């Protein structure tokens, strides 16, 4: 009973974060439901936390809503405004593929710590056949369930989503780059974003890769030339 209650609370948190990001992106429940290939009423249940959304679905939503994936998982994350229109990707295929990949990751993690299907089923408070369907990629697993399963296997949700081969990870990387650029002072940001300064930036990157002795010799040579 405690497991079910904890999963229910987590589903409500994720649903609230999804709703917040959707509203900020100016999209309707119908828009998001169409992307996921589900009914509007089913998507509304996700937002109300009445049903757990899967990680592949969450990844696709993060891409479409133009927010980092963690903005839909972490209560402390603030979703940024949309920076660009999301390009066309075979999202239905991505959902199927990611569901299977996560199933394989889960099975490997379970076996690596010596857990049986029965053990994981007990932890998730579900039948063994459901765990088997999860691992075969035949059944979607809610983020709340996946977090619990990962924890039982000594992992975190981050261990399952840090894979750079995810089809939607490029959009998330762009968000991370933009966030770091935004932290720069206005003067530095203007310099970095000016294409004519590309050569100077490359020189700086090259110098940054050199050891202290090499930098010292370069500095001494410049002083000799100057004076």
mmCIF file with all atom_site columns, C-alpha atoms in Angstrom:
data_model
loop_
_atom_site.group_PDB
_atom_site.id
_atom_site.type_symbol
_atom_site.label_atom_id
_atom_site.label_alt_id
_atom_site.label_comp_id
_atom_site.label_asym_id
_atom_site.label_entity_id
_atom_site.label_seq_id
_atom_site.pdbx_PDB_ins_code
_atom_site.Cartn_x
_atom_site.Cartn_y
_atom_site.Cartn_z
_atom_site.occupancy
_atom_site.B_iso_or_equiv
_atom_site.pdbx_formal_charge
_atom_site.auth_seq_id
_atom_site.auth_comp_id
_atom_site.auth_asym_id
_atom_site.auth_atom_id
_atom_site.pdbx_PDB_model_num
ATOM 1   C CA . UNK A 1 1   ? 0.000  0.000   0.000   1.00 0.00 ? 1   UNK A CA 1
ATOM 2   C CA . UNK A 1 2   ? 2.866  2.396   0.840   1.00 0.00 ? 2   UNK A CA 1
ATOM 3   C CA . UNK A 1 3   ? 4.437  1.719   -2.550  1.00 0.00 ? 3   UNK A CA 1
ATOM 4   C CA . UNK A 1 4   ? 1.207  2.536   -4.374  1.00 0.00 ? 4   UNK A CA 1
ATOM 5   C CA . UNK A 1 5   ? 0.805  5.748   -2.365  1.00 0.00 ? 5   UNK A CA 1
ATOM 6   C CA . UNK A 1 6   ? 4.380  6.860   -3.068  1.00 0.00 ? 6   UNK A CA 1
ATOM 7   C CA . UNK A 1 7   ? 3.957  6.164   -6.792  1.00 0.00 ? 7   UNK A CA 1
ATOM 8   C CA . UNK A 1 8   ? 0.690  8.110   -6.818  1.00 0.00 ? 8   UNK A CA 1
ATOM 9   C CA . UNK A 1 9   ? 2.317  11.159  -5.220  1.00 0.00 ? 9   UNK A CA 1
ATOM 10  C CA . UNK A 1 10  ? 5.227  11.038  -7.666  1.00 0.00 ? 10  UNK A CA 1
ATOM 11  C CA . UNK A 1 11  ? 2.829  10.782  -10.614 1.00 0.00 ? 11  UNK A CA 1
ATOM 12  C CA . UNK A 1 12  ? 1.014  13.905  -9.410  1.00 0.00 ? 12  UNK A CA 1
ATOM 13  C CA . UNK A 1 13  ? 4.299  15.824  -9.126  1.00 0.00 ? 13  UNK A CA 1
ATOM 14  C CA . UNK A 1 14  ? 5.363  14.862  -12.647 1.00 0.00 ? 14  UNK A CA 1
ATOM 15  C CA . UNK A 1 15  ? 1.899  15.696  -13.961 1.00 0.00 ? 15  UNK A CA 1
ATOM 16  C CA . UNK A 1 16  ? 2.054  19.153  -12.403 1.00 0.00 ? 16  UNK A CA 1
ATOM 17  C CA . UNK A 1 17  ? 5.474  19.799  -13.957 1.00 0.00 ? 17  UNK A CA 1
ATOM 18  C CA . UNK A 1 18  ? 4.238  18.658  -17.366 1.00 0.00 ? 18  UNK A CA 1
ATOM 19  C CA . UNK A 1 19  ? 1.214  20.949  -17.119 1.00 0.00 ? 19  UNK A CA 1
ATOM 20  C CA . UNK A 1 20  ? 3.393  23.906  -16.105 1.00 0.00 ? 20  UNK A CA 1
ATOM 21  C CA . UNK A 1 21  ? 5.741  23.386  -19.050 1.00 0.00 ? 21  UNK A CA 1
ATOM 22  C CA . UNK A 1 22  ? 2.856  22.873  -21.473 1.00 0.00 ? 22  UNK A CA 1
ATOM 23  C CA . UNK A 1 23  ? 1.138  26.102  -20.450 1.00 0.00 ? 23  UNK A CA 1
ATOM 24  C CA . UNK A 1 24  ? 4.381  28.059  -20.670 1.00 0.00 ? 24  UNK A CA 1
ATOM 25  C CA . UNK A 1 25  ? 4.947  26.655  -24.165 1.00 0.00 ? 25  UNK A CA 1
ATOM 26  C CA . UNK A 1 26  ? 1.458  27.752  -25.192 1.00 0.00 ? 26  UNK A CA 1
ATOM 27  C CA . UNK A 1 27  ? 0.344  24.260  -26.180 1.00 0.00 ? 27  UNK A CA 1
ATOM 28  C CA . UNK A 1 28  ? -2.986 22.586  -25.451 1.00 0.00 ? 28  UNK A CA 1
ATOM 29  C CA . UNK A 1 29  ? -3.607 19.165  -23.976 1.00 0.00 ? 29  UNK A CA 1
ATOM 30  C CA . UNK A 1 30  ? -4.879 18.143  -27.393 1.00 0.00 ? 30  UNK A CA 1
ATOM 31  C CA . UNK A 1 31  ? -1.590 19.225  -29.017 1.00 0.00 ? 31  UNK A CA 1
ATOM 32  C CA . UNK A 1 32  ? 0.472  17.129  -26.619 1.00 0.00 ? 32  UNK A CA 1
ATOM 33  C CA . UNK A 1 33  ? -1.878 14.169  -26.824 1.00 0.00 ? 33  UNK A CA 1
ATOM 34  C CA . UNK A 1 34  ? -1.548 14.153  -30.606 1.00 0.00 ? 34  UNK A CA 1
ATOM 35  C CA . UNK A 1 35  ? 2.249  14.109  -30.350 1.00 0.00 ? 35  UNK A CA 1
ATOM 36  C CA . UNK A 1 36  ? 2.129  11.100  -28.011 1.00 0.00 ? 36  UNK A CA 1
ATOM 37  C CA . UNK A 1 37  ? -0.504 9.326   -30.077 1.00 0.00 ? 37  UNK A CA 1
ATOM 38  C CA . UNK A 1 38  ? -3.024 9.175   -27.241 1.00 0.00 ? 38  UNK A CA 1
ATOM 39  C CA . UNK A 1 39  ? -6.418 10.725  -26.515 1.00 0.00 ? 39  UNK A CA 1
ATOM 40  C CA . UNK A 1 40  ? -6.773 14.150  -24.926 1.00 0.00 ? 40  UNK A CA 1
ATOM 41  C CA . UNK A 1 41  ? -8.537 12.583  -21.951 1.00 0.00 ? 41  UNK A CA 1
ATOM 42  C CA . UNK A 1 42  ? -5.613 10.185  -21.440 1.00 0.00 ? 42  UNK A CA 1
ATOM 43  C CA . UNK A 1 43  ? -3.155 13.084  -21.487 1.00 0.00 ? 43  UNK A CA 1
ATOM 44  C CA . UNK A 1 44  ? -5.334 14.978  -19.008 1.00 0.00 ? 44  UNK A CA 1
ATOM 45  C CA . UNK A 1 45  ? -5.056 11.988  -16.672 1.00 0.00 ? 45  UNK A CA 1
ATOM 46  C CA . UNK A 1 46  ? -1.258 12.251  -16.924 1.00 0.00 ? 46  UNK A CA 1
ATOM 47  C CA . UNK A 1 47  ? -1.377 15.903  -15.892 1.00 0.00 ? 47  UNK A CA 1
ATOM 48  C CA . UNK A 1 48  ? -3.694 15.157  -12.977 1.00 0.00 ? 48  UNK A CA 1
ATOM 49  C CA . UNK A 1 49  ? -1.390 12.370  -11.851 1.00 0.00 ? 49  UNK A CA 1
ATOM 50  C CA . UNK A 1 50  ? -4.116 9.768   -12.180 1.00 0.00 ? 50  UNK A CA 1
ATOM 51  C CA . UNK A 1 51  ? -1.889 7.777   -14.494 1.00 0.00 ? 51  UNK A CA 1
ATOM 52  C CA . UNK A 1 52  ? 1.904  7.575   -14.636 1.00 0.00 ? 52  UNK A CA 1
ATOM 53  C CA . UNK A 1 53  ? 3.635  8.874   -17.754 1.00 0.00 ? 53  UNK A CA 1
ATOM 54  C CA . UNK A 1 54  ? 6.551  6.843   -19.126 1.00 0.00 ? 54  UNK A CA 1
ATOM 55  C CA . UNK A 1 55  ? 10.118 8.109   -19.529 1.00 0.00 ? 55  UNK A CA 1
ATOM 56  C CA . UNK A 1 56  ? 10.051 7.858   -23.361 1.00 0.00 ? 56  UNK A CA 1
ATOM 57  C CA . UNK A 1 57  ? 6.840  9.903   -23.399 1.00 0.00 ? 57  UNK A CA 1
ATOM 58  C CA . UNK A 1 58  ? 8.414  12.438  -21.057 1.00 0.00 ? 58  UNK A CA 1
ATOM 59  C CA . UNK A 1 59  ? 11.495 12.693  -23.283 1.00 0.00 ? 59  UNK A CA 1
ATOM 60  C CA . UNK A 1 60  ? 9.334  13.382  -26.322 1.00 0.00 ? 60  UNK A CA 1
ATOM 61  C CA . UNK A 1 61  ? 7.329  16.003  -24.421 1.00 0.00 ? 61  UNK A CA 1
ATOM 62  C CA . UNK A 1 62  ? 10.528 17.707  -23.269 1.00 0.00 ? 62  UNK A CA 1
ATOM 63  C CA . UNK A 1 63  ? 11.619 17.905  -26.898 1.00 0.00 ? 63  UNK A CA 1
ATOM 64  C CA . UNK A 1 64  ? 8.281  19.208  -28.160 1.00 0.00 ? 64  UNK A CA 1
ATOM 65  C CA . UNK A 1 65  ? 7.813  21.672  -25.282 1.00 0.00 ? 65  UNK A CA 1
ATOM 66  C CA . UNK A 1 66  ? 11.419 22.799  -25.767 1.00 0.00 ? 66  UNK A CA 1
ATOM 67  C CA . UNK A 1 67  ? 12.494 22.293  -22.153 1.00 0.00 ? 67  UNK A CA 1
ATOM 68  C CA . UNK A 1 68  ? 15.240 20.218  -20.502 1.00 0.00 ? 68  UNK A CA 1
ATOM 69  C CA . UNK A 1 69  ? 14.052 16.777  -19.476 1.00 0.00 ? 69  UNK A CA 1
ATOM 70  C CA . UNK A 1 70  ? 14.824 17.543  -15.828 1.00 0.00 ? 70  UNK A CA 1
ATOM 71  C CA . UNK A 1 71  ? 12.283 20.374  -15.919 1.00 0.00 ? 71  UNK A CA 1
ATOM 72  C CA . UNK A 1 72  ? 9.625  17.663  -16.163 1.00 0.00 ? 72  UNK A CA 1
ATOM 73  C CA . UNK A 1 73  ? 11.121 15.494  -13.410 1.00 0.00 ? 73  UNK A CA 1
ATOM 74  C CA . UNK A 1 74  ? 12.517 17.896  -10.849 1.00 0.00 ? 74  UNK A CA 1
ATOM 75  C CA . UNK A 1 75  ? 10.338 20.249  -8.812  1.00 0.00 ? 75  UNK A CA 1
ATOM 76  C CA . UNK A 1 76  ? 13.244 22.693  -8.438  1.00 0.00 ? 76  UNK A CA 1
ATOM 77  C CA . UNK A 1 77  ? 13.677 23.140  -12.203 1.00 0.00 ? 77  UNK A CA 1
ATOM 78  C CA . UNK A 1 78  ? 12.244 26.176  -13.946 1.00 0.00 ? 78  UNK A CA 1
ATOM 79  C CA . UNK A 1 79  ? 11.304 25.542  -17.584 1.00 0.00 ? 79  UNK A CA 1
ATOM 80  C CA . UNK A 1 80  ? 12.771 28.245  -19.859 1.00 0.00 ? 80  UNK A CA 1
ATOM 81  C CA . UNK A 1 81  ? 10.759 29.916  -22.573 1.00 0.00 ? 81  UNK A CA 1
ATOM 82  C CA . UNK A 1 82  ? 10.664 28.397  -26.024 1.00 0.00 ? 82  UNK A CA 1
ATOM 83  C CA . UNK A 1 83  ? 13.748 29.253  -28.069 1.00 0.00 ? 83  UNK A CA 1
ATOM 84  C CA . UNK A 1 84  ? 12.853 27.636  -31.363 1.00 0.00 ? 84  UNK A CA 1
ATOM 85  C CA . UNK A 1 85  ? 10.245 25.501  -33.049 1.00 0.00 ? 85  UNK A CA 1
ATOM 86  C CA . UNK A 1 86  ? 10.897 21.810  -32.496 1.00 0.00 ? 86  UNK A CA 1
ATOM 87  C CA . UNK A 1 87  ? 11.976 20.141  -35.698 1.00 0.00 ? 87  UNK A CA 1
ATOM 88  C CA . UNK A 1 88  ? 10.307 17.097  -37.139 1.00 0.00 ? 88  UNK A CA 1
ATOM 89  C CA . UNK A 1 89  ? 11.345 13.778  -35.636 1.00 0.00 ? 89  UNK A CA 1
ATOM 90  C CA . UNK A 1 90  ? 9.680  10.349  -35.950 1.00 0.00 ? 90  UNK A CA 1
ATOM 91  C CA . UNK A 1 91  ? 8.303  10.673  -32.424 1.00 0.00 ? 91  UNK A CA 1
ATOM 92  C CA . UNK A 1 92  ? 6.139  7.550   -32.569 1.00 0.00 ? 92  UNK A CA 1
ATOM 93  C CA . UNK A 1 93  ? 9.183  5.492   -33.508 1.00 0.00 ? 93  UNK A CA 1
ATOM 94  C CA . UNK A 1 94  ? 11.234 7.176   -30.785 1.00 0.00 ? 94  UNK A CA 1
ATOM 95  C CA . UNK A 1 95  ? 8.653  6.188   -28.167 1.00 0.00 ? 95  UNK A CA 1
ATOM 96  C CA . UNK A 1 96  ? 8.785  2.540   -29.209 1.00 0.00 ? 96  UNK A CA 1
ATOM 97  C CA . UNK A 1 97  ? 12.572 2.475   -29.414 1.00 0.00 ? 97  UNK A CA 1
ATOM 98  C CA . UNK A 1 98  ? 13.166 4.155   -26.063 1.00 0.00 ? 98  UNK A CA 1
ATOM 99  C CA . UNK A 1 99  ? 10.684 1.860   -24.329 1.00 0.00 ? 99  UNK A CA 1
ATOM 100 C CA . UNK A 1 100 ? 12.672 -1.147  -25.546 1.00 0.00 ? 100 UNK A CA 1
ATOM 101 C CA . UNK A 1 101 ? 16.036 0.430   -24.666 1.00 0.00 ? 101 UNK A CA 1
ATOM 102 C CA . UNK A 1 102 ? 14.891 1.234   -21.134 1.00 0.00 ? 102 UNK A CA 1
ATOM 103 C CA . UNK A 1 103 ? 13.600 -2.317  -20.764 1.00 0.00 ? 103 UNK A CA 1
ATOM 104 C CA . UNK A 1 104 ? 17.021 -3.690  -21.689 1.00 0.00 ? 104 UNK A CA 1
ATOM 105 C CA . UNK A 1 105 ? 18.754 -1.269  -19.306 1.00 0.00 ? 105 UNK A CA 1
ATOM 106 C CA . UNK A 1 106 ? 16.436 -2.300  -16.490 1.00 0.00 ? 106 UNK A CA 1
ATOM 107 C CA . UNK A 1 107 ? 16.986 -6.022  -17.078 1.00 0.00 ? 107 UNK A CA 1
ATOM 108 C CA . UNK A 1 108 ? 20.779 -5.604  -17.147 1.00 0.00 ? 108 UNK A CA 1
ATOM 109 C CA . UNK A 1 109 ? 20.693 -3.519  -13.960 1.00 0.00 ? 109 UNK A CA 1
ATOM 110 C CA . UNK A 1 110 ? 18.478 -6.067  -12.203 1.00 0.00 ? 110 UNK A CA 1
ATOM 111 C CA . UNK A 1 111 ? 20.692 -8.981  -13.183 1.00 0.00 ? 111 UNK A CA 1
ATOM 112 C CA . UNK A 1 112 ? 23.879 -7.112  -12.234 1.00 0.00 ? 112 UNK A CA 1
ATOM 113 C CA . UNK A 1 113 ? 22.740 -6.843  -8.605  1.00 0.00 ? 113 UNK A CA 1
ATOM 114 C CA . UNK A 1 114 ? 21.392 -10.388 -8.478  1.00 0.00 ? 114 UNK A CA 1
ATOM 115 C CA . UNK A 1 115 ? 17.701 -9.528  -8.286  1.00 0.00 ? 115 UNK A CA 1
ATOM 116 C CA . UNK A 1 116 ? 15.132 -11.888 -9.748  1.00 0.00 ? 116 UNK A CA 1
ATOM 117 C CA . UNK A 1 117 ? 12.010 -10.857 -11.628 1.00 0.00 ? 117 UNK A CA 1
ATOM 118 C CA . UNK A 1 118 ? 10.083 -11.899 -8.527  1.00 0.00 ? 118 UNK A CA 1
ATOM 119 C CA . UNK A 1 119 ? 12.210 -9.613  -6.321  1.00 0.00 ? 119 UNK A CA 1
ATOM 120 C CA . UNK A 1 120 ? 11.569 -6.597  -8.527  1.00 0.00 ? 120 UNK A CA 1
ATOM 121 C CA . UNK A 1 121 ? 7.883  -7.427  -8.808  1.00 0.00 ? 121 UNK A CA 1
ATOM 122 C CA . UNK A 1 122 ? 7.619  -7.439  -5.008  1.00 0.00 ? 122 UNK A CA 1
ATOM 123 C CA . UNK A 1 123 ? 9.370  -4.063  -4.802  1.00 0.00 ? 123 UNK A CA 1
ATOM 124 C CA . UNK A 1 124 ? 7.025  -2.576  -7.397  1.00 0.00 ? 124 UNK A CA 1
ATOM 125 C CA . UNK A 1 125 ? 3.974  -4.298  -5.916  1.00 0.00 ? 125 UNK A CA 1
ATOM 126 C CA . UNK A 1 126 ? 2.996  -5.728  -9.292  1.00 0.00 ? 126 UNK A CA 1
ATOM 127 C CA . UNK A 1 127 ? 2.757  -9.193  -10.931 1.00 0.00 ? 127 UNK A CA 1
ATOM 128 C CA . UNK A 1 128 ? 5.937  -10.797 -12.286 1.00 0.00 ? 128 UNK A CA 1
ATOM 129 C CA . UNK A 1 129 ? 4.502  -10.820 -15.808 1.00 0.00 ? 129 UNK A CA 1
ATOM 130 C CA . UNK A 1 130 ? 4.296  -7.012  -15.691 1.00 0.00 ? 130 UNK A CA 1
ATOM 131 C CA . UNK A 1 131 ? 8.014  -6.750  -14.876 1.00 0.00 ? 131 UNK A CA 1
ATOM 132 C CA . UNK A 1 132 ? 8.751  -9.124  -17.757 1.00 0.00 ? 132 UNK A CA 1
ATOM 133 C CA . UNK A 1 133 ? 6.679  -6.969  -20.108 1.00 0.00 ? 133 UNK A CA 1
ATOM 134 C CA . UNK A 1 134 ? 8.556  -3.880  -18.907 1.00 0.00 ? 134 UNK A CA 1
ATOM 135 C CA . UNK A 1 135 ? 11.908 -5.499  -19.605 1.00 0.00 ? 135 UNK A CA 1
ATOM 136 C CA . UNK A 1 136 ? 10.839 -6.692  -23.050 1.00 0.00 ? 136 UNK A CA 1
ATOM 137 C CA . UNK A 1 137 ? 9.671  -3.195  -23.954 1.00 0.00 ? 137 UNK A CA 1
ATOM 138 C CA . UNK A 1 138 ? 6.120  -4.390  -24.454 1.00 0.00 ? 138 UNK A CA 1
ATOM 139 C CA . UNK A 1 139 ? 4.642  -2.239  -21.710 1.00 0.00 ? 139 UNK A CA 1
ATOM 140 C CA . UNK A 1 140 ? 5.273  1.383   -20.777 1.00 0.00 ? 140 UNK A CA 1
ATOM 141 C CA . UNK A 1 141 ? 6.591  2.037   -17.296 1.00 0.00 ? 141 UNK A CA 1
ATOM 142 C CA . UNK A 1 142 ? 5.709  5.237   -15.459 1.00 0.00 ? 142 UNK A CA 1
ATOM 143 C CA . UNK A 1 143 ? 8.543  7.509   -14.349 1.00 0.00 ? 143 UNK A CA 1
ATOM 144 C CA . UNK A 1 144 ? 7.558  6.877   -10.732 1.00 0.00 ? 144 UNK A CA 1
ATOM 145 C CA . UNK A 1 145 ? 7.804  3.095   -11.208 1.00 0.00 ? 145 UNK A CA 1
ATOM 146 C CA . UNK A 1 146 ? 11.067 3.434   -13.124 1.00 0.00 ? 146 UNK A CA 1
ATOM 147 C CA . UNK A 1 147 ? 12.593 5.531   -10.336 1.00 0.00 ? 147 UNK A CA 1
ATOM 148 C CA . UNK A 1 148 ? 11.633 2.898   -7.779  1.00 0.00 ? 148 UNK A CA 1
ATOM 149 C CA . UNK A 1 149 ? 12.937 0.038   -9.936  1.00 0.00 ? 149 UNK A CA 1
ATOM 150 C CA . UNK A 1 150 ? 16.195 1.881   -10.583 1.00 0.00 ? 150 UNK A CA 1
ATOM 151 C CA . UNK A 1 151 ? 16.645 2.480   -6.863  1.00 0.00 ? 151 UNK A CA 1
ATOM 152 C CA . UNK A 1 152 ? 16.152 -1.233  -6.159  1.00 0.00 ? 152 UNK A CA 1
ATOM 153 C CA . UNK A 1 153 ? 18.932 -1.925  -8.682  1.00 0.00 ? 153 UNK A CA 1
ATOM 154 C CA . UNK A 1 154 ? 21.286 0.630   -7.158  1.00 0.00 ? 154 UNK A CA 1
ATOM 155 C CA . UNK A 1 155 ? 20.722 3.224   -9.887  1.00 0.00 ? 155 UNK A CA 1
ATOM 156 C CA . UNK A 1 156 ? 19.067 6.607   -10.234 1.00 0.00 ? 156 UNK A CA 1
ATOM 157 C CA . UNK A 1 157 ? 16.794 7.920   -12.954 1.00 0.00 ? 157 UNK A CA 1
ATOM 158 C CA . UNK A 1 158 ? 19.755 9.952   -14.222 1.00 0.00 ? 158 UNK A CA 1
ATOM 159 C CA . UNK A 1 159 ? 21.630 6.718   -14.934 1.00 0.00 ? 159 UNK A CA 1
ATOM 160 C CA . UNK A 1 160 ? 18.896 5.814   -17.410 1.00 0.00 ? 160 UNK A CA 1
ATOM 161 C CA . UNK A 1 161 ? 18.598 9.187   -19.147 1.00 0.00 ? 161 UNK A CA 1
ATOM 162 C CA . UNK A 1 162 ? 22.197 10.392  -19.426 1.00 0.00 ? 162 UNK A CA 1
ATOM 163 C CA . UNK A 1 163 ? 22.735 8.359   -22.603 1.00 0.00 ? 163 UNK A CA 1
ATOM 164 C CA . UNK A 1 164 ? 23.713 10.796  -25.392 1.00 0.00 ? 164 UNK A CA 1
ATOM 165 C CA . UNK A 1 165 ? 22.316 8.422   -28.013 1.00 0.00 ? 165 UNK A CA 1
ATOM 166 C CA . UNK A 1 166 ? 18.775 9.434   -27.097 1.00 0.00 ? 166 UNK A CA 1
ATOM 167 C CA . UNK A 1 167 ? 17.150 10.871  -30.249 1.00 0.00 ? 167 UNK A CA 1
ATOM 168 C CA . UNK A 1 168 ? 15.925 13.942  -28.385 1.00 0.00 ? 168 UNK A CA 1
ATOM 169 C CA . UNK A 1 169 ? 19.104 14.554  -26.399 1.00 0.00 ? 169 UNK A CA 1
ATOM 170 C CA . UNK A 1 170 ? 20.417 17.118  -28.904 1.00 0.00 ? 170 UNK A CA 1
ATOM 171 C CA . UNK A 1 171 ? 17.620 19.530  -28.022 1.00 0.00 ? 171 UNK A CA 1
ATOM 172 C CA . UNK A 1 172 ? 18.438 19.127  -24.341 1.00 0.00 ? 172 UNK A CA 1
ATOM 173 C CA . UNK A 1 173 ? 22.147 19.771  -24.979 1.00 0.00 ? 173 UNK A CA 1
ATOM 174 C CA . UNK A 1 174 ? 21.227 22.981  -26.794 1.00 0.00 ? 174 UNK A CA 1
ATOM 175 C CA . UNK A 1 175 ? 19.287 24.092  -23.716 1.00 0.00 ? 175 UNK A CA 1
ATOM 176 C CA . UNK A 1 176 ? 22.295 23.418  -21.504 1.00 0.00 ? 176 UNK A CA 1
ATOM 177 C CA . UNK A 1 177 ? 24.586 25.438  -23.783 1.00 0.00 ? 177 UNK A CA 1
ATOM 178 C CA . UNK A 1 178 ? 22.152 28.364  -23.894 1.00 0.00 ? 178 UNK A CA 1
ATOM 179 C CA . UNK A 1 179 ? 21.793 28.274  -20.115 1.00 0.00 ? 179 UNK A CA 1
ATOM 180 C CA . UNK A 1 180 ? 25.579 28.484  -19.661 1.00 0.00 ? 180 UNK A CA 1
ATOM 181 C CA . UNK A 1 181 ? 25.847 31.342  -22.170 1.00 0.00 ? 181 UNK A CA 1
ATOM 182 C CA . UNK A 1 182 ? 23.098 33.224  -20.323 1.00 0.00 ? 182 UNK A CA 1
ATOM 183 C CA . UNK A 1 183 ? 25.207 33.093  -17.138 1.00 0.00 ? 183 UNK A CA 1
ATOM 184 C CA . UNK A 1 184 ? 28.014 35.102  -18.782 1.00 0.00 ? 184 UNK A CA 1
ATOM 185 C CA . UNK A 1 185 ? 28.299 38.852  -18.274 1.00 0.00 ? 185 UNK A CA 1
ATOM 186 C CA . UNK A 1 186 ? 26.731 40.940  -21.090 1.00 0.00 ? 186 UNK A CA 1
ATOM 187 C CA . UNK A 1 187 ? 30.153 42.020  -22.395 1.00 0.00 ? 187 UNK A CA 1
ATOM 188 C CA . UNK A 1 188 ? 31.548 38.482  -22.497 1.00 0.00 ? 188 UNK A CA 1
ATOM 189 C CA . UNK A 1 189 ? 28.326 37.099  -23.969 1.00 0.00 ? 189 UNK A CA 1
ATOM 190 C CA . UNK A 1 190 ? 28.402 39.681  -26.775 1.00 0.00 ? 190 UNK A CA 1
ATOM 191 C CA . UNK A 1 191 ? 32.037 38.810  -27.524 1.00 0.00 ? 191 UNK A CA 1
ATOM 192 C CA . UNK A 1 192 ? 31.380 35.056  -27.577 1.00 0.00 ? 192 UNK A CA 1
ATOM 193 C CA . UNK A 1 193 ? 28.322 35.337  -29.822 1.00 0.00 ? 193 UNK A CA 1
ATOM 194 C CA . UNK A 1 194 ? 30.059 37.577  -32.367 1.00 0.00 ? 194 UNK A CA 1
ATOM 195 C CA . UNK A 1 195 ? 31.168 35.325  -35.287 1.00 0.00 ? 195 UNK A CA 1
ATOM 196 C CA . UNK A 1 196 ? 34.099 37.627  -36.099 1.00 0.00 ? 196 UNK A CA 1
ATOM 197 C CA . UNK A 1 197 ? 35.698 36.679  -32.772 1.00 0.00 ? 197 UNK A CA 1
ATOM 198 C CA . UNK A 1 198 ? 35.811 32.982  -33.624 1.00 0.00 ? 198 UNK A CA 1
ATOM 199 C CA . UNK A 1 199 ? 39.589 33.030  -34.216 1.00 0.00 ? 199 UNK A CA 1
ATOM 200 C CA . UNK A 1 200 ? 40.272 34.632  -30.830 1.00 0.00 ? 200 UNK A CA 1
ATOM 201 C CA . UNK A 1 201 ? 38.081 32.057  -29.097 1.00 0.00 ? 201 UNK A CA 1
ATOM 202 C CA . UNK A 1 202 ? 39.923 29.227  -30.821 1.00 0.00 ? 202 UNK A CA 1
ATOM 203 C CA . UNK A 1 203 ? 43.259 30.693  -29.745 1.00 0.00 ? 203 UNK A CA 1
ATOM 204 C CA . UNK A 1 204 ? 41.958 30.940  -26.191 1.00 0.00 ? 204 UNK A CA 1
ATOM 205 C CA . UNK A 1 205 ? 40.815 27.305  -26.295 1.00 0.00 ? 205 UNK A CA 1
ATOM 206 C CA . UNK A 1 206 ? 44.232 26.241  -27.573 1.00 0.00 ? 206 UNK A CA 1
ATOM 207 C CA . UNK A 1 207 ? 46.048 28.185  -24.857 1.00 0.00 ? 207 UNK A CA 1
ATOM 208 C CA . UNK A 1 208 ? 43.738 26.696  -22.235 1.00 0.00 ? 208 UNK A CA 1
ATOM 209 C CA . UNK A 1 209 ? 44.852 23.201  -23.256 1.00 0.00 ? 209 UNK A CA 1
ATOM 210 C CA . UNK A 1 210 ? 48.570 23.957  -22.757 1.00 0.00 ? 210 UNK A CA 1
ATOM 211 C CA . UNK A 1 211 ? 50.496 23.227  -19.567 1.00 0.00 ? 211 UNK A CA 1
ATOM 212 C CA . UNK A 1 212 ? 51.971 25.973  -17.365 1.00 0.00 ? 212 UNK A CA 1
ATOM 213 C CA . UNK A 1 213 ? 55.566 25.575  -18.614 1.00 0.00 ? 213 UNK A CA 1
ATOM 214 C CA . UNK A 1 214 ? 54.529 25.923  -22.252 1.00 0.00 ? 214 UNK A CA 1
ATOM 215 C CA . UNK A 1 215 ? 52.447 29.002  -21.459 1.00 0.00 ? 215 UNK A CA 1
ATOM 216 C CA . UNK A 1 216 ? 55.402 30.515  -19.597 1.00 0.00 ? 216 UNK A CA 1
ATOM 217 C CA . UNK A 1 217 ? 57.699 30.006  -22.592 1.00 0.00 ? 217 UNK A CA 1
ATOM 218 C CA . UNK A 1 218 ? 55.130 31.583  -24.912 1.00 0.00 ? 218 UNK A CA 1
ATOM 219 C CA . UNK A 1 219 ? 54.799 34.574  -22.595 1.00 0.00 ? 219 UNK A CA 1
ATOM 220 C CA . UNK A 1 220 ? 58.588 35.002  -22.420 1.00 0.00 ? 220 UNK A CA 1
ATOM 221 C CA . UNK A 1 221 ? 58.828 34.850  -26.221 1.00 0.00 ? 221 UNK A CA 1
ATOM 222 C CA . UNK A 1 222 ? 56.146 37.509  -26.592 1.00 0.00 ? 222 UNK A CA 1
ATOM 223 C CA . UNK A 1 223 ? 57.975 39.750  -24.113 1.00 0.00 ? 223 UNK A CA 1
ATOM 224 C CA . UNK A 1 224 ? 61.243 39.302  -26.028 1.00 0.00 ? 224 UNK A CA 1
ATOM 225 C CA . UNK A 1 225 ? 59.531 40.279  -29.272 1.00 0.00 ? 225 UNK A CA 1
ATOM 226 C CA . UNK A 1 226 ? 57.770 43.242  -27.662 1.00 0.00 ? 226 UNK A CA 1
ATOM 227 C CA . UNK A 1 227 ? 60.866 44.649  -26.032 1.00 0.00 ? 227 UNK A CA 1
#
